[in-house]
PDB file of C-alpha atoms in Angstrom:
ATOM      1  CA  MET A   1       5.452 -23.048 -26.528  1.00 59.00           C
ATOM      2  CA  ARG A   2       3.461 -22.613 -23.236  1.00 63.00           C
ATOM      3  CA  PRO A   3       0.370 -20.524 -23.628  1.00 70.00           C
ATOM      4  CA  MET A   4       0.086 -16.830 -22.526  1.00 77.00           C
ATOM      5  CA  PRO A   5      -2.131 -15.696 -19.971  1.00 89.00           C
ATOM      6  CA  ARG A   6      -4.379 -13.083 -20.182  1.00 94.00           C
ATOM      7  CA  THR A   7      -3.265  -9.725 -20.759  1.00 97.00           C
ATOM      8  CA  LEU A   8      -4.614  -6.697 -18.909  1.00 98.00           C
ATOM      9  CA  SER A   9      -3.537  -3.182 -20.532  1.00 98.00           C
ATOM     10  CA  LEU A  10      -2.107  -0.971 -18.091  1.00 98.00           C
ATOM     11  CA  ALA A  11      -2.128   3.083 -18.490  1.00 98.00           C
ATOM     12  CA  VAL A  12       0.494   4.553 -16.816  1.00 98.00           C
ATOM     13  CA  CYS A  13      -0.799   8.514 -16.679  1.00 98.00           C
ATOM     14  CA  LEU A  14       2.860  10.889 -16.663  1.00 98.00           C
ATOM     15  CA  PHE A  15       3.306  14.432 -17.180  1.00 97.00           C
ATOM     16  CA  ASP A  16       6.303  16.520 -16.510  1.00 96.00           C
ATOM     17  CA  ASN A  17       8.028  16.545 -13.242  1.00 97.00           C
ATOM     18  CA  VAL A  18       6.304  13.349 -12.300  1.00 97.00           C
ATOM     19  CA  ALA A  19       7.877  11.575  -9.414  1.00 97.00           C
ATOM     20  CA  SER A  20       9.766   8.791 -11.245  1.00 96.00           C
ATOM     21  CA  THR A  21       9.582   6.042  -8.511  1.00 96.00           C
ATOM     22  CA  ASP A  22       5.985   6.612  -8.239  1.00 98.00           C
ATOM     23  CA  PHE A  23       5.604   4.890 -11.225  1.00 98.00           C
ATOM     24  CA  GLN A  24       8.939   2.955 -11.665  1.00 97.00           C
ATOM     25  CA  GLY A  25       8.311   1.303  -8.339  1.00 97.00           C
ATOM     26  CA  PRO A  26       5.125  -0.530  -9.369  1.00 98.00           C
ATOM     27  CA  ALA A  27       6.386  -0.975 -12.930  1.00 97.00           C
ATOM     28  CA  GLU A  28       9.390  -3.141 -11.712  1.00 97.00           C
ATOM     29  CA  LEU A  29       6.914  -5.074 -10.180  1.00 97.00           C
ATOM     30  CA  PHE A  30       4.316  -5.420 -12.687  1.00 98.00           C
ATOM     31  CA  GLY A  31       7.358  -6.051 -15.366  1.00 97.00           C
ATOM     32  CA  PHE A  32       8.080  -9.697 -13.944  1.00 96.00           C
ATOM     33  CA  ILE A  33       4.351 -10.105 -15.255  1.00 96.00           C
ATOM     34  CA  SER A  34       4.798  -8.435 -18.444  1.00 96.00           C
ATOM     35  CA  PRO A  35       4.481 -10.061 -22.008  1.00 93.00           C
ATOM     36  CA  ARG A  36       7.955  -9.605 -22.047  1.00 92.00           C
ATOM     37  CA  GLY A  37       9.029 -10.365 -18.796  1.00 90.00           C
ATOM     38  CA  TYR A  38       7.015 -13.466 -18.100  1.00 88.00           C
ATOM     39  CA  PRO A  39       9.030 -16.013 -20.778  1.00 85.00           C
ATOM     40  CA  LYS A  40      11.929 -15.146 -18.979  1.00 84.00           C
ATOM     41  CA  ARG A  41      11.078 -16.969 -15.950  1.00 82.00           C
ATOM     42  CA  ASP A  42      10.125 -20.689 -15.237  1.00 82.00           C
ATOM     43  CA  TRP A  43       6.707 -20.180 -13.143  1.00 85.00           C
ATOM     44  CA  ALA A  44       6.591 -22.482 -10.505  1.00 85.00           C
ATOM     45  CA  ILE A  45       2.475 -21.793 -10.610  1.00 88.00           C
ATOM     46  CA  GLU A  46       1.683 -19.726 -13.772  1.00 90.00           C
ATOM     47  CA  PRO A  47       0.240 -16.176 -13.203  1.00 94.00           C
ATOM     48  CA  ALA A  48      -3.542 -15.695 -14.231  1.00 94.00           C
ATOM     49  CA  TYR A  49      -2.498 -12.342 -15.708  1.00 97.00           C
ATOM     50  CA  LEU A  50       0.002 -10.198 -17.891  1.00 97.00           C
ATOM     51  CA  ILE A  51       0.223  -6.782 -17.501  1.00 98.00           C
ATOM     52  CA  ASP A  52       1.129  -5.043 -20.642  1.00 98.00           C
ATOM     53  CA  ALA A  53       2.099  -0.707 -19.718  1.00 98.00           C
ATOM     54  CA  THR A  54       1.541   1.829 -21.834  1.00 98.00           C
ATOM     55  CA  TYR A  55       3.055   5.058 -21.067  1.00 98.00           C
ATOM     56  CA  LEU A  56       0.872   8.246 -22.183  1.00 98.00           C
ATOM     57  CA  SER A  57       1.777  11.593 -22.038  1.00 98.00           C
ATOM     58  CA  VAL A  58       0.475  15.233 -23.267  1.00 98.00           C
ATOM     59  CA  THR A  59       2.942  15.367 -26.420  1.00 98.00           C
ATOM     60  CA  MET A  60       5.296  12.097 -27.430  1.00 98.00           C
ATOM     61  CA  ASP A  61       8.428  14.412 -25.981  1.00 97.00           C
ATOM     62  CA  PRO A  62      10.612  13.220 -23.347  1.00 97.00           C
ATOM     63  CA  VAL A  63       8.766  13.764 -20.481  1.00 97.00           C
ATOM     64  CA  TYR A  64      11.225  15.067 -17.421  1.00 95.00           C
ATOM     65  CA  THR A  65      10.689  13.429 -14.198  1.00 96.00           C
ATOM     66  CA  MET A  66      11.729  15.074 -11.090  1.00 95.00           C
ATOM     67  CA  SER A  67      14.754  13.347 -10.939  1.00 90.00           C
ATOM     68  CA  GLY A  68      16.557  10.659 -12.747  1.00 84.00           C
ATOM     69  CA  PRO A  69      16.501  10.570 -17.135  1.00 89.00           C
ATOM     70  CA  ALA A  70      13.630  12.062 -19.367  1.00 93.00           C
ATOM     71  CA  LEU A  71      11.554   9.064 -20.330  1.00 94.00           C
ATOM     72  CA  VAL A  72      10.030   8.886 -24.018  1.00 96.00           C
ATOM     73  CA  PRO A  73       6.127   8.178 -24.062  1.00 98.00           C
ATOM     74  CA  SER A  74       4.476   5.162 -25.663  1.00 98.00           C
ATOM     75  CA  ARG A  75       1.418   7.280 -27.096  1.00 98.00           C
ATOM     76  CA  THR A  76      -0.120  10.525 -26.458  1.00 98.00           C
ATOM     77  CA  TYR A  77      -3.554  10.695 -24.521  1.00 98.00           C
ATOM     78  CA  GLU A  78      -5.350  12.397 -27.495  1.00 97.00           C
ATOM     79  CA  SER A  79      -4.320   9.492 -29.527  1.00 98.00           C
ATOM     80  CA  ILE A  80      -6.287   7.111 -27.514  1.00 98.00           C
ATOM     81  CA  GLU A  81      -9.580   6.143 -29.381  1.00 96.00           C
ATOM     82  CA  GLU A  82     -13.163   6.283 -28.215  1.00 93.00           C
ATOM     83  CA  ASP A  83     -13.933   3.170 -28.040  1.00 95.00           C
ATOM     84  CA  GLU A  84     -10.499   2.133 -26.140  1.00 98.00           C
ATOM     85  CA  GLN A  85     -10.453   1.180 -22.805  1.00 98.00           C
ATOM     86  CA  PHE A  86      -7.792   0.164 -20.066  1.00 98.00           C
ATOM     87  CA  ASP A  87      -8.078  -2.382 -17.721  1.00 98.00           C
ATOM     88  CA  ILE A  88      -5.919  -0.845 -14.892  1.00 98.00           C
ATOM     89  CA  LEU A  89      -4.821   2.948 -14.913  1.00 99.00           C
ATOM     90  CA  LEU A  90      -1.613   4.246 -12.756  1.00 99.00           C
ATOM     91  CA  VAL A  91      -1.645   7.569 -11.431  1.00 98.00           C
ATOM     92  CA  PRO A  92       1.946   8.738 -10.390  1.00 98.00           C
ATOM     93  CA  GLY A  93       2.235  12.219  -8.307  1.00 98.00           C
ATOM     94  CA  GLY A  94       5.082  14.400  -7.884  1.00 97.00           C
ATOM     95  CA  ILE A  95       5.424  18.544  -8.120  1.00 96.00           C
ATOM     96  CA  GLY A  96       3.501  18.020 -11.504  1.00 96.00           C
ATOM     97  CA  SER A  97       0.490  17.060 -10.084  1.00 95.00           C
ATOM     98  CA  ARG A  98      -0.741  20.253  -8.922  1.00 95.00           C
ATOM     99  CA  THR A  99      -0.879  21.920 -12.215  1.00 94.00           C
ATOM    100  CA  THR A 100      -2.182  18.765 -14.170  1.00 93.00           C
ATOM    101  CA  PRO A 101      -2.421  19.061 -17.670  1.00 96.00           C
ATOM    102  CA  GLN A 102      -6.246  19.211 -18.987  1.00 97.00           C
ATOM    103  CA  ALA A 103      -5.890  16.292 -21.396  1.00 98.00           C
ATOM    104  CA  VAL A 104      -4.922  13.820 -18.046  1.00 98.00           C
ATOM    105  CA  LEU A 105      -8.023  14.761 -16.448  1.00 98.00           C
ATOM    106  CA  ASP A 106      -9.814  14.422 -19.534  1.00 98.00           C
ATOM    107  CA  PHE A 107      -8.314  11.185 -20.292  1.00 98.00           C
ATOM    108  CA  LEU A 108      -9.081   9.761 -16.231  1.00 98.00           C
ATOM    109  CA  LYS A 109     -12.774  11.006 -16.576  1.00 98.00           C
ATOM    110  CA  SER A 110     -13.145   9.109 -20.095  1.00 98.00           C
ATOM    111  CA  GLN A 111     -11.288   5.804 -18.834  1.00 98.00           C
ATOM    112  CA  ALA A 112     -12.388   5.658 -15.058  1.00 98.00           C
ATOM    113  CA  PRO A 113     -15.797   4.136 -15.016  1.00 98.00           C
ATOM    114  CA  ARG A 114     -15.165   1.176 -16.958  1.00 98.00           C
ATOM    115  CA  ALA A 115     -11.745   0.625 -15.850  1.00 98.00           C
ATOM    116  CA  LYS A 116     -11.168  -2.746 -13.823  1.00 98.00           C
ATOM    117  CA  TYR A 117      -8.654  -1.070 -11.495  1.00 98.00           C
ATOM    118  CA  ILE A 118      -7.316   2.744 -10.768  1.00 99.00           C
ATOM    119  CA  LEU A 119      -4.128   3.441  -8.545  1.00 99.00           C
ATOM    120  CA  SER A 120      -2.467   6.098  -7.409  1.00 98.00           C
ATOM    121  CA  VAL A 121       0.926   6.953  -5.773  1.00 98.00           C
ATOM    122  CA  CYS A 122       1.795   9.626  -3.562  1.00 98.00           C
ATOM    123  CA  THR A 123       0.145  12.929  -4.688  1.00 98.00           C
ATOM    124  CA  GLY A 124      -1.426  10.918  -7.648  1.00 98.00           C
ATOM    125  CA  ALA A 125      -4.349  11.130  -5.060  1.00 98.00           C
ATOM    126  CA  GLU A 126      -4.712  14.837  -5.707  1.00 98.00           C
ATOM    127  CA  VAL A 127      -5.281  14.074  -9.669  1.00 98.00           C
ATOM    128  CA  LEU A 128      -7.949  11.282  -9.606  1.00 98.00           C
ATOM    129  CA  GLY A 129      -9.296  13.981  -6.814  1.00 98.00           C
ATOM    130  CA  ARG A 130      -9.072  16.844  -9.253  1.00 97.00           C
ATOM    131  CA  ALA A 131     -11.013  14.350 -11.888  1.00 98.00           C
ATOM    132  CA  GLY A 132     -13.671  13.490  -9.434  1.00 97.00           C
ATOM    133  CA  ILE A 133     -13.048  10.187  -9.384  1.00 98.00           C
ATOM    134  CA  LEU A 134     -12.256   9.622  -5.340  1.00 98.00           C
ATOM    135  CA  GLN A 135     -15.697  11.481  -4.517  1.00 97.00           C
ATOM    136  CA  GLY A 136     -17.283   8.962  -1.849  1.00 98.00           C
ATOM    137  CA  HIS A 137     -14.381   6.851  -1.572  1.00 98.00           C
ATOM    138  CA  LYS A 138     -11.546   6.519   1.007  1.00 98.00           C
ATOM    139  CA  ALA A 139      -8.282   7.291  -0.152  1.00 98.00           C
ATOM    140  CA  THR A 140      -4.822   8.370   1.232  1.00 97.00           C
ATOM    141  CA  THR A 141      -1.744  10.010  -0.015  1.00 98.00           C
ATOM    142  CA  ASN A 142       1.890  11.415   0.595  1.00 97.00           C
ATOM    143  CA  LYS A 143       1.705  12.745   4.436  1.00 97.00           C
ATOM    144  CA  ARG A 144       3.575  15.548   3.906  1.00 97.00           C
ATOM    145  CA  ALA A 145       0.817  16.785   1.402  1.00 97.00           C
ATOM    146  CA  PHE A 146      -2.216  15.514   3.045  1.00 98.00           C
ATOM    147  CA  THR A 147      -3.315  18.410   4.958  1.00 97.00           C
ATOM    148  CA  ARG A 148      -3.268  20.364   1.754  1.00 97.00           C
ATOM    149  CA  ILE A 149      -4.663  17.856  -0.725  1.00 97.00           C
ATOM    150  CA  SER A 150      -7.119  16.689   1.925  1.00 97.00           C
ATOM    151  CA  SER A 151      -8.560  20.235   2.644  1.00 97.00           C
ATOM    152  CA  SER A 152      -8.670  21.252  -0.805  1.00 97.00           C
ATOM    153  CA  GLU A 153     -11.739  21.719  -2.838  1.00 96.00           C
ATOM    154  CA  ASP A 154     -10.874  18.819  -4.871  1.00 94.00           C
ATOM    155  CA  GLY A 155     -10.440  16.620  -1.976  1.00 96.00           C
ATOM    156  CA  LYS A 156     -14.050  17.049  -0.518  1.00 96.00           C
ATOM    157  CA  GLY A 157     -16.254  14.201  -0.654  1.00 97.00           C
ATOM    158  CA  VAL A 158     -13.512  11.574  -0.233  1.00 98.00           C
ATOM    159  CA  GLU A 159     -12.895   9.893   3.642  1.00 98.00           C
ATOM    160  CA  TRP A 160      -8.892  10.509   3.669  1.00 98.00           C
ATOM    161  CA  ILE A 161      -6.981   7.732   6.019  1.00 96.00           C
ATOM    162  CA  PRO A 162      -4.251   9.501   7.524  1.00 95.00           C
ATOM    163  CA  THR A 163      -2.696   6.528   9.298  1.00 93.00           C
ATOM    164  CA  ALA A 164      -2.856   4.398   5.749  1.00 94.00           C
ATOM    165  CA  ARG A 165       0.059   2.815   4.019  1.00 94.00           C
ATOM    166  CA  TYR A 166      -2.128   2.569   1.408  1.00 95.00           C
ATOM    167  CA  VAL A 167      -6.023   2.287   1.223  1.00 96.00           C
ATOM    168  CA  VAL A 168      -8.201  -0.235  -0.965  1.00 97.00           C
ATOM    169  CA  ASP A 169     -11.579   1.094  -1.986  1.00 98.00           C
ATOM    170  CA  GLY A 170     -13.428  -0.893  -4.298  1.00 98.00           C
ATOM    171  CA  LYS A 171     -11.317  -0.899  -7.502  1.00 98.00           C
ATOM    172  CA  ILE A 172      -9.709   2.283  -6.098  1.00 98.00           C
ATOM    173  CA  TRP A 173      -6.354   1.997  -4.910  1.00 98.00           C
ATOM    174  CA  SER A 174      -4.415   5.113  -3.548  1.00 98.00           C
ATOM    175  CA  SER A 175      -0.884   4.687  -1.647  1.00 97.00           C
ATOM    176  CA  ALA A 176       1.278   7.246   0.620  1.00 96.00           C
ATOM    177  CA  GLY A 177       4.465   8.665  -0.549  1.00 96.00           C
ATOM    178  CA  VAL A 178       6.905   7.441  -3.203  1.00 95.00           C
ATOM    179  CA  THR A 179       7.923   4.422  -1.954  1.00 95.00           C
ATOM    180  CA  ALA A 180       4.605   3.268  -0.538  1.00 95.00           C
ATOM    181  CA  GLY A 181       3.725   2.696  -4.357  1.00 97.00           C
ATOM    182  CA  MET A 182       5.809  -0.625  -4.195  1.00 97.00           C
ATOM    183  CA  ASP A 183       3.612  -1.817  -1.068  1.00 96.00           C
ATOM    184  CA  MET A 184       0.609  -0.998  -2.821  1.00 97.00           C
ATOM    185  CA  ALA A 185       1.638  -2.407  -5.631  1.00 98.00           C
ATOM    186  CA  TYR A 186       2.853  -5.712  -3.809  1.00 97.00           C
ATOM    187  CA  ALA A 187      -0.585  -6.041  -2.136  1.00 96.00           C
ATOM    188  CA  PHE A 188      -2.225  -5.303  -5.588  1.00 98.00           C
ATOM    189  CA  LEU A 189      -0.153  -8.110  -7.057  1.00 97.00           C
ATOM    190  CA  GLN A 190      -1.403 -10.650  -4.392  1.00 96.00           C
ATOM    191  CA  LYS A 191      -5.005  -9.875  -5.331  1.00 97.00           C
ATOM    192  CA  LEU A 192      -4.703 -10.457  -8.979  1.00 97.00           C
ATOM    193  CA  VAL A 193      -2.341 -13.281  -9.005  1.00 97.00           C
ATOM    194  CA  GLY A 194      -1.998 -14.543  -6.382  1.00 95.00           C
ATOM    195  CA  PRO A 195       0.514 -14.968  -3.086  1.00 94.00           C
ATOM    196  CA  GLU A 196       2.715 -17.678  -4.913  1.00 94.00           C
ATOM    197  CA  VAL A 197       3.781 -15.693  -7.855  1.00 95.00           C
ATOM    198  CA  SER A 198       3.734 -12.097  -6.068  1.00 95.00           C
ATOM    199  CA  ASP A 199       5.791 -13.551  -3.565  1.00 94.00           C
ATOM    200  CA  VAL A 200       8.325 -14.672  -6.325  1.00 94.00           C
ATOM    201  CA  ILE A 201       8.624 -11.318  -7.490  1.00 95.00           C
ATOM    202  CA  ARG A 202       8.515  -9.645  -3.987  1.00 95.00           C
ATOM    203  CA  THR A 203      11.815 -11.872  -3.091  1.00 95.00           C
ATOM    204  CA  ILE A 204      13.903 -11.107  -6.254  1.00 94.00           C
ATOM    205  CA  VAL A 205      13.220  -7.395  -5.540  1.00 95.00           C
ATOM    206  CA  GLU A 206      13.898  -7.775  -1.943  1.00 96.00           C
ATOM    207  CA  LEU A 207      10.898  -6.041  -1.023  1.00 95.00           C
ATOM    208  CA  PRO A 208       9.522  -6.165   2.749  1.00 91.00           C
ATOM    209  CA  LYS A 209       6.428  -6.837   3.436  1.00 83.00           C
ATOM    210  CA  ARG A 210       4.218  -3.953   5.130  1.00 77.00           C
ATOM    211  CA  GLY A 211       0.313  -4.425   5.154  1.00 65.00           C
ATOM    212  CA  ASP A 212      -2.085  -1.544   5.356  1.00 60.00           C
ATOM    213  CA  ASP A 213      -3.181  -2.741   8.874  1.00 63.00           C
ATOM    214  CA  VAL A 214       0.479  -1.131  10.242  1.00 65.00           C
ATOM    215  CA  GLU A 215       0.200   2.448  11.251  1.00 69.00           C
ATOM    216  CA  GLU A 216       2.071   4.754   8.705  1.00 75.00           C
ATOM    217  CA  GLU A 217       4.819   6.041  10.889  1.00 86.00           C
ATOM    218  CA  PHE A 218       5.110   9.413   8.818  1.00 92.00           C
ATOM    219  CA  ALA A 219       1.750  10.402  10.019  1.00 90.00           C
ATOM    220  CA  ARG A 220       3.192  10.640  12.866  1.00 91.00           C
ATOM    221  CA  TYR A 221       5.854  12.854  11.917  1.00 92.00           C
ATOM    222  CA  TYR A 222       3.738  14.964  10.217  1.00 93.00           C
ATOM    223  CA  LYS A 223       1.755  15.485  13.159  1.00 93.00           C
ATOM    224  CA  LEU A 224      -1.445  13.809  11.258  1.00 93.00           C
ATOM    225  CA  ILE A 225      -2.503  11.846  14.480  1.00 86.00           C
TER     226      ILE A 225
END
């Protein structure tokens, strides 16, 4: 049996009325290098890391997304021990991001300082802003909600980039709305495991290549530029 690469732990932060594609899109890509998905493929170049996802919620009750089936979480936020640290935090958006449960914010505040990477999709940036994680950083978010979020009290002290499909600022990665999360996730995989492995994944799911240097068309649609 071939040796397993080093595994990074991923916390997917769920709440009711979350947008399912916000987290399922990146999760689809990350699943190829999960402990379960990795052994199923013969990699020409072995990935340097695996990603093992844990789906967190306020309770163990099913999480009702904005669309699609309800999801049973892996654990609750309160079950995380004080000395337990996740390597990657993924914060999706959706209508539920407007009224983020305090348990989500408390978890992010405690985990963010030592996390290796923090990723938000769509209005997940609103959640990060509310937790104080985006202060002094560049970020982007869903273009329809861009003005509301960037001009809010939680959005102050953040350099919001209206034209970006996704933004990378240190360990913080933020994307525009919903499908942009997959573009960001692909770029994240390029950084984490290299272009050879990430391109195998991209071509299997048939994801078009769109970099962060391309002007986001929806910024113009919503008259942000």
